[in-house]
Short mmCIF file of the N, C-alpha and C atoms (twelve columns), coordinates in Angstrom:
data_MODEL
# 
_entry.id   MODEL 
# 
loop_
_atom_site.group_PDB 
_atom_site.id 
_atom_site.type_symbol 
_atom_site.label_atom_id 
_atom_site.label_alt_id 
_atom_site.label_comp_id 
_atom_site.label_asym_id 
_atom_site.label_seq_id 
_atom_site.Cartn_x 
_atom_site.Cartn_y 
_atom_site.Cartn_z 
_atom_site.pdbx_PDB_model_num 
ATOM 1   N N  . VAL A 1  -181.216 -46.789 36.096 1 
ATOM 2   C CA . VAL A 1  -180.389 -47.509 35.139 1 
ATOM 3   C C  . VAL A 1  -179.795 -46.506 34.160 1 
ATOM 4   N N  . TYR A 2  -178.533 -46.676 33.868 1 
ATOM 5   C CA . TYR A 2  -177.836 -45.782 32.947 1 
ATOM 6   C C  . TYR A 2  -177.559 -46.529 31.651 1 
ATOM 7   N N  . TYR A 3  -177.485 -45.791 30.575 1 
ATOM 8   C CA . TYR A 3  -177.293 -46.379 29.262 1 
ATOM 9   C C  . TYR A 3  -176.060 -45.774 28.605 1 
ATOM 10  N N  . PRO A 4  -175.477 -46.478 27.626 1 
ATOM 11  C CA . PRO A 4  -174.304 -45.935 26.929 1 
ATOM 12  C C  . PRO A 4  -174.537 -44.560 26.316 1 
ATOM 13  N N  . GLU A 5  -175.777 -44.246 25.972 1 
ATOM 14  C CA . GLU A 5  -176.073 -42.932 25.410 1 
ATOM 15  C C  . GLU A 5  -175.754 -41.824 26.407 1 
ATOM 16  N N  . TYR A 6  -175.734 -42.193 27.688 1 
ATOM 17  C CA . TYR A 6  -175.432 -41.210 28.725 1 
ATOM 18  C C  . TYR A 6  -174.061 -40.576 28.467 1 
ATOM 19  N N  . ILE A 7  -173.086 -41.389 28.142 1 
ATOM 20  C CA . ILE A 7  -171.735 -40.883 27.882 1 
ATOM 21  C C  . ILE A 7  -171.745 -39.985 26.653 1 
ATOM 22  N N  . ALA A 8  -172.419 -40.401 25.606 1 
ATOM 23  C CA . ALA A 8  -172.448 -39.619 24.374 1 
ATOM 24  C C  . ALA A 8  -173.088 -38.253 24.593 1 
ATOM 25  N N  . ASN A 9  -174.023 -38.165 25.520 1 
ATOM 26  C CA . ASN A 9  -174.723 -36.909 25.767 1 
ATOM 27  C C  . ASN A 9  -174.132 -36.113 26.925 1 
ATOM 28  N N  . SER A 10 -173.035 -36.571 27.473 1 
ATOM 29  C CA . SER A 10 -172.447 -35.915 28.637 1 
ATOM 30  C C  . SER A 10 -171.841 -34.572 28.285 1 
ATOM 31  N N  . LYS A 11 -171.821 -33.713 29.274 1 
ATOM 32  C CA . LYS A 11 -171.178 -32.411 29.117 1 
ATOM 33  C C  . LYS A 11 -169.735 -32.524 29.564 1 
ATOM 34  N N  . SER A 12 -168.934 -31.554 29.193 1 
ATOM 35  C CA . SER A 12 -167.536 -31.584 29.596 1 
ATOM 36  C C  . SER A 12 -167.411 -31.434 31.112 1 
ATOM 37  N N  . ILE A 13 -166.338 -31.963 31.632 1 
ATOM 38  C CA . ILE A 13 -166.107 -31.928 33.076 1 
ATOM 39  C C  . ILE A 13 -165.592 -30.549 33.466 1 
ATOM 40  N N  . SER A 14 -166.231 -29.982 34.448 1 
ATOM 41  C CA . SER A 14 -165.737 -28.726 35.002 1 
ATOM 42  C C  . SER A 14 -166.012 -28.734 36.496 1 
ATOM 43  N N  . PHE A 15 -165.080 -28.226 37.244 1 
ATOM 44  C CA . PHE A 15 -165.211 -28.167 38.683 1 
ATOM 45  C C  . PHE A 15 -165.111 -26.720 39.136 1 
ATOM 46  N N  . HIS A 16 -165.693 -26.445 40.254 1 
ATOM 47  C CA . HIS A 16 -165.656 -25.113 40.839 1 
ATOM 48  C C  . HIS A 16 -164.645 -25.104 41.974 1 
ATOM 49  N N  . GLU A 17 -164.239 -23.935 42.395 1 
ATOM 50  C CA . GLU A 17 -163.291 -23.832 43.501 1 
ATOM 51  C C  . GLU A 17 -163.790 -24.556 44.737 1 
ATOM 52  N N  . ASP A 18 -165.081 -24.516 44.972 1 
ATOM 53  C CA . ASP A 18 -165.649 -25.167 46.153 1 
ATOM 54  C C  . ASP A 18 -165.472 -26.680 46.120 1 
ATOM 55  N N  . ASP A 19 -165.283 -27.270 44.939 1 
ATOM 56  C CA . ASP A 19 -165.126 -28.713 44.823 1 
ATOM 57  C C  . ASP A 19 -163.769 -29.200 45.317 1 
ATOM 58  N N  . ASN A 20 -162.791 -28.311 45.445 1 
ATOM 59  C CA . ASN A 20 -161.444 -28.720 45.832 1 
ATOM 60  C C  . ASN A 20 -161.403 -29.394 47.194 1 
ATOM 61  N N  . ASP A 21 -162.228 -28.952 48.115 1 
ATOM 62  C CA . ASP A 21 -162.229 -29.513 49.457 1 
ATOM 63  C C  . ASP A 21 -163.280 -30.596 49.637 1 
ATOM 64  N N  . ASP A 22 -164.018 -30.895 48.611 1 
ATOM 65  C CA . ASP A 22 -165.081 -31.885 48.690 1 
ATOM 66  C C  . ASP A 22 -164.496 -33.277 48.494 1 
ATOM 67  N N  . THR A 23 -164.626 -34.133 49.493 1 
ATOM 68  C CA . THR A 23 -164.048 -35.482 49.423 1 
ATOM 69  C C  . THR A 23 -165.090 -36.534 49.058 1 
ATOM 70  N N  . THR A 24 -166.214 -36.098 48.509 1 
ATOM 71  C CA . THR A 24 -167.246 -37.060 48.141 1 
ATOM 72  C C  . THR A 24 -167.198 -37.444 46.662 1 
ATOM 73  N N  . TRP A 25 -166.172 -37.006 45.945 1 
ATOM 74  C CA . TRP A 25 -166.008 -37.345 44.530 1 
ATOM 75  C C  . TRP A 25 -165.071 -38.528 44.373 1 
ATOM 76  N N  . VAL A 26 -165.407 -39.410 43.426 1 
ATOM 77  C CA . VAL A 26 -164.576 -40.565 43.095 1 
ATOM 78  C C  . VAL A 26 -164.330 -40.535 41.596 1 
ATOM 79  N N  . ARG A 27 -163.084 -40.740 41.204 1 
ATOM 80  C CA . ARG A 27 -162.759 -40.819 39.770 1 
ATOM 81  C C  . ARG A 27 -162.875 -42.277 39.340 1 
ATOM 82  N N  . VAL A 28 -163.607 -42.505 38.274 1 
ATOM 83  C CA . VAL A 28 -163.827 -43.843 37.734 1 
ATOM 84  C C  . VAL A 28 -163.264 -43.855 36.323 1 
ATOM 85  N N  . PHE A 29 -162.442 -44.860 36.021 1 
ATOM 86  C CA . PHE A 29 -161.844 -44.893 34.691 1 
ATOM 87  C C  . PHE A 29 -161.534 -46.324 34.277 1 
ATOM 88  N N  . GLY A 30 -161.200 -46.478 32.998 1 
ATOM 89  C CA . GLY A 30 -160.784 -47.769 32.467 1 
ATOM 90  C C  . GLY A 30 -161.937 -48.672 32.063 1 
ATOM 91  N N  . TYR A 31 -163.041 -48.104 31.649 1 
ATOM 92  C CA . TYR A 31 -164.198 -48.900 31.245 1 
ATOM 93  C C  . TYR A 31 -164.526 -48.611 29.785 1 
ATOM 94  N N  . TYR A 32 -165.287 -49.503 29.189 1 
ATOM 95  C CA . TYR A 32 -165.760 -49.302 27.828 1 
ATOM 96  C C  . TYR A 32 -167.129 -48.626 27.877 1 
ATOM 97  N N  . PRO A 33 -167.431 -47.765 26.921 1 
ATOM 98  C CA . PRO A 33 -168.730 -47.082 26.921 1 
ATOM 99  C C  . PRO A 33 -169.921 -48.035 27.018 1 
ATOM 100 N N  . GLU A 34 -169.816 -49.208 26.428 1 
ATOM 101 C CA . GLU A 34 -170.932 -50.157 26.477 1 
ATOM 102 C C  . GLU A 34 -171.123 -50.775 27.874 1 
ATOM 103 N N  . ASP A 35 -170.162 -50.551 28.777 1 
ATOM 104 C CA . ASP A 35 -170.254 -51.080 30.133 1 
ATOM 105 C C  . ASP A 35 -170.783 -50.072 31.149 1 
ATOM 106 N N  . VAL A 36 -171.181 -48.886 30.695 1 
ATOM 107 C CA . VAL A 36 -171.604 -47.830 31.620 1 
ATOM 108 C C  . VAL A 36 -172.784 -48.273 32.484 1 
ATOM 109 N N  . SER A 37 -173.767 -48.913 31.884 1 
ATOM 110 C CA . SER A 37 -174.943 -49.328 32.640 1 
ATOM 111 C C  . SER A 37 -174.562 -50.286 33.773 1 
ATOM 112 N N  . THR A 38 -173.760 -51.282 33.468 1 
ATOM 113 C CA . THR A 38 -173.310 -52.243 34.477 1 
ATOM 114 C C  . THR A 38 -172.459 -51.560 35.529 1 
ATOM 115 N N  . LEU A 39 -171.589 -50.692 35.105 1 
ATOM 116 C CA . LEU A 39 -170.720 -49.965 36.032 1 
ATOM 117 C C  . LEU A 39 -171.533 -49.098 36.985 1 
ATOM 118 N N  . MET A 40 -172.506 -48.375 36.468 1 
ATOM 119 C CA . MET A 40 -173.324 -47.512 37.313 1 
ATOM 120 C C  . MET A 40 -174.167 -48.323 38.290 1 
ATOM 121 N N  . GLU A 41 -174.650 -49.474 37.869 1 
ATOM 122 C CA . GLU A 41 -175.387 -50.345 38.786 1 
ATOM 123 C C  . GLU A 41 -174.497 -50.774 39.947 1 
ATOM 124 N N  . GLU A 42 -173.258 -51.096 39.642 1 
ATOM 125 C CA . GLU A 42 -172.315 -51.504 40.693 1 
ATOM 126 C C  . GLU A 42 -172.022 -50.346 41.638 1 
ATOM 127 N N  . LEU A 43 -171.837 -49.156 41.096 1 
ATOM 128 C CA . LEU A 43 -171.568 -47.990 41.941 1 
ATOM 129 C C  . LEU A 43 -172.774 -47.622 42.794 1 
ATOM 130 N N  . GLN A 44 -173.974 -47.827 42.276 1 
ATOM 131 C CA . GLN A 44 -175.174 -47.535 43.049 1 
ATOM 132 C C  . GLN A 44 -175.305 -48.467 44.247 1 
ATOM 133 N N  . ARG A 45 -174.681 -49.626 44.193 1 
ATOM 134 C CA . ARG A 45 -174.678 -50.530 45.351 1 
ATOM 135 C C  . ARG A 45 -173.849 -49.952 46.499 1 
ATOM 136 N N  . CYS A 46 -172.957 -49.030 46.160 1 
ATOM 137 C CA . CYS A 46 -172.114 -48.395 47.184 1 
ATOM 138 C C  . CYS A 46 -172.861 -47.291 47.917 1 
ATOM 139 N N  . GLY A 47 -173.872 -46.720 47.286 1 
ATOM 140 C CA . GLY A 47 -174.629 -45.643 47.912 1 
ATOM 141 C C  . GLY A 47 -175.351 -44.805 46.877 1 
ATOM 142 N N  . TYR A 48 -175.958 -43.748 47.368 1 
ATOM 143 C CA . TYR A 48 -176.695 -42.842 46.491 1 
ATOM 144 C C  . TYR A 48 -175.737 -41.940 45.735 1 
ATOM 145 N N  . ILE A 49 -175.931 -41.834 44.441 1 
ATOM 146 C CA . ILE A 49 -175.086 -40.995 43.601 1 
ATOM 147 C C  . ILE A 49 -175.719 -39.616 43.516 1 
ATOM 148 N N  . ALA A 50 -174.954 -38.615 43.928 1 
ATOM 149 C CA . ALA A 50 -175.446 -37.238 43.958 1 
ATOM 150 C C  . ALA A 50 -175.236 -36.532 42.630 1 
ATOM 151 N N  . ASN A 51 -174.147 -36.845 41.936 1 
ATOM 152 C CA . ASN A 51 -173.789 -36.117 40.727 1 
ATOM 153 C C  . ASN A 51 -172.820 -36.956 39.912 1 
ATOM 154 N N  . ILE A 52 -172.823 -36.744 38.615 1 
ATOM 155 C CA . ILE A 52 -171.881 -37.422 37.719 1 
ATOM 156 C C  . ILE A 52 -171.361 -36.389 36.736 1 
ATOM 157 N N  . ARG A 53 -170.061 -36.396 36.552 1 
ATOM 158 C CA . ARG A 53 -169.437 -35.536 35.531 1 
ATOM 159 C C  . ARG A 53 -168.572 -36.431 34.663 1 
ATOM 160 N N  . SER A 54 -168.853 -36.415 33.375 1 
ATOM 161 C CA . SER A 54 -168.109 -37.305 32.482 1 
ATOM 162 C C  . SER A 54 -167.944 -36.682 31.114 1 
ATOM 163 N N  . THR A 55 -167.116 -37.334 30.329 1 
ATOM 164 C CA . THR A 55 -166.916 -36.966 28.935 1 
ATOM 165 C C  . THR A 55 -167.191 -38.203 28.105 1 
ATOM 166 N N  . ALA A 56 -167.022 -38.090 26.818 1 
ATOM 167 C CA . ALA A 56 -167.209 -39.242 25.938 1 
ATOM 168 C C  . ALA A 56 -166.029 -40.203 26.036 1 
ATOM 169 N N  . SER A 57 -165.058 -39.878 26.837 1 
ATOM 170 C CA . SER A 57 -163.895 -40.740 27.025 1 
ATOM 171 C C  . SER A 57 -164.241 -41.832 28.037 1 
ATOM 172 N N  . ASN A 58 -163.224 -42.545 28.505 1 
ATOM 173 C CA . ASN A 58 -163.482 -43.649 29.422 1 
ATOM 174 C C  . ASN A 58 -163.198 -43.288 30.876 1 
ATOM 175 N N  . PHE A 59 -163.559 -42.079 31.275 1 
ATOM 176 C CA . PHE A 59 -163.457 -41.732 32.687 1 
ATOM 177 C C  . PHE A 59 -164.578 -40.780 33.071 1 
ATOM 178 N N  . MET A 60 -164.892 -40.815 34.357 1 
ATOM 179 C CA . MET A 60 -165.923 -39.930 34.884 1 
ATOM 180 C C  . MET A 60 -165.637 -39.677 36.354 1 
ATOM 181 N N  . PHE A 61 -166.271 -38.677 36.894 1 
ATOM 182 C CA . PHE A 61 -166.237 -38.390 38.323 1 
ATOM 183 C C  . PHE A 61 -167.640 -38.604 38.855 1 
ATOM 184 N N  . VAL A 62 -167.738 -39.361 39.938 1 
ATOM 185 C CA . VAL A 62 -169.023 -39.667 40.555 1 
ATOM 186 C C  . VAL A 62 -168.999 -39.101 41.964 1 
ATOM 187 N N  . GLN A 63 -170.044 -38.373 42.301 1 
ATOM 188 C CA . GLN A 63 -170.139 -37.792 43.640 1 
ATOM 189 C C  . GLN A 63 -171.180 -38.561 44.451 1 
ATOM 190 N N  . PHE A 64 -170.771 -38.961 45.644 1 
ATOM 191 C CA . PHE A 64 -171.671 -39.620 46.575 1 
ATOM 192 C C  . PHE A 64 -172.077 -38.624 47.655 1 
ATOM 193 N N  . TYR A 65 -173.061 -38.989 48.448 1 
ATOM 194 C CA . TYR A 65 -173.537 -38.099 49.496 1 
ATOM 195 C C  . TYR A 65 -172.687 -38.170 50.768 1 
ATOM 196 N N  . THR A 66 -172.146 -39.340 51.069 1 
ATOM 197 C CA . THR A 66 -171.422 -39.492 52.335 1 
ATOM 198 C C  . THR A 66 -170.031 -40.072 52.118 1 
ATOM 199 N N  . GLN A 67 -169.201 -39.882 53.108 1 
ATOM 200 C CA . GLN A 67 -167.839 -40.423 53.067 1 
ATOM 201 C C  . GLN A 67 -167.870 -41.954 53.110 1 
ATOM 202 N N  . LEU A 68 -168.818 -42.530 53.836 1 
ATOM 203 C CA . LEU A 68 -168.942 -43.987 53.895 1 
ATOM 204 C C  . LEU A 68 -169.221 -44.562 52.511 1 
ATOM 205 N N  . GLU A 69 -170.069 -43.909 51.738 1 
ATOM 206 C CA . GLU A 69 -170.350 -44.357 50.375 1 
ATOM 207 C C  . GLU A 69 -169.101 -44.266 49.503 1 
ATOM 208 N N  . VAL A 70 -168.322 -43.223 49.701 1 
ATOM 209 C CA . VAL A 70 -167.058 -43.066 48.968 1 
ATOM 210 C C  . VAL A 70 -166.117 -44.223 49.310 1 
ATOM 211 N N  . GLU A 71 -166.036 -44.551 50.578 1 
ATOM 212 C CA . GLU A 71 -165.152 -45.644 51.006 1 
ATOM 213 C C  . GLU A 71 -165.584 -46.979 50.398 1 
ATOM 214 N N  . LYS A 72 -166.884 -47.208 50.305 1 
ATOM 215 C CA . LYS A 72 -167.376 -48.430 49.666 1 
ATOM 216 C C  . LYS A 72 -166.972 -48.463 48.198 1 
ATOM 217 N N  . ALA A 73 -167.114 -47.332 47.514 1 
ATOM 218 C CA . ALA A 73 -166.729 -47.267 46.102 1 
ATOM 219 C C  . ALA A 73 -165.223 -47.445 45.946 1 
ATOM 220 N N  . MET A 74 -164.465 -46.849 46.839 1 
ATOM 221 C CA . MET A 74 -163.001 -46.956 46.766 1 
ATOM 222 C C  . MET A 74 -162.536 -48.392 47.025 1 
ATOM 223 N N  . ALA A 75 -163.328 -49.158 47.737 1 
ATOM 224 C CA . ALA A 75 -162.986 -50.579 47.975 1 
ATOM 225 C C  . ALA A 75 -163.005 -51.365 46.673 1 
ATOM 226 N N  . LEU A 76 -163.657 -50.850 45.645 1 
ATOM 227 C CA . LEU A 76 -163.667 -51.499 44.335 1 
ATOM 228 C C  . LEU A 76 -162.403 -51.206 43.533 1 
ATOM 229 N N  . ASN A 77 -161.565 -50.307 44.039 1 
ATOM 230 C CA . ASN A 77 -160.356 -49.898 43.337 1 
ATOM 231 C C  . ASN A 77 -159.502 -51.127 42.974 1 
ATOM 232 N N  . GLY A 78 -159.182 -51.218 41.702 1 
ATOM 233 C CA . GLY A 78 -158.336 -52.304 41.222 1 
ATOM 234 C C  . GLY A 78 -159.098 -53.576 40.902 1 
ATOM 235 N N  . SER A 79 -160.384 -53.621 41.168 1 
ATOM 236 C CA . SER A 79 -161.151 -54.816 40.862 1 
ATOM 237 C C  . SER A 79 -161.828 -54.682 39.513 1 
ATOM 238 N N  . ARG A 80 -162.092 -55.800 38.909 1 
ATOM 239 C CA . ARG A 80 -162.777 -55.812 37.616 1 
ATOM 240 C C  . ARG A 80 -164.276 -55.832 37.872 1 
ATOM 241 N N  . VAL A 81 -164.940 -54.767 37.475 1 
ATOM 242 C CA . VAL A 81 -166.366 -54.629 37.719 1 
ATOM 243 C C  . VAL A 81 -167.161 -55.128 36.519 1 
ATOM 244 N N  . CYS A 82 -166.690 -54.822 35.331 1 
ATOM 245 C CA . CYS A 82 -167.381 -55.204 34.102 1 
ATOM 246 C C  . CYS A 82 -166.515 -56.183 33.328 1 
ATOM 247 N N  . GLY A 83 -167.104 -57.300 32.983 1 
ATOM 248 C CA . GLY A 83 -166.384 -58.256 32.140 1 
ATOM 249 C C  . GLY A 83 -165.532 -59.114 32.870 1 
# 
């Protein structure tokens, strides 16, 4: 379970050159900080989360282990997850 404090304690987003070819990352945006816990629960239904990179803003990058998990998360694109 994730809590809103997670965003407040997040480190800045940085990627390495090796991440450019990695297709297991999904960009998540347009949420309120108080909805992080609900949002993360929904994303965990798509698969195992390998890594999260976020800022105190309303976007983050979530890395899954497999392409199938990414596709499940991408199926949520445009849908209202919180609220």
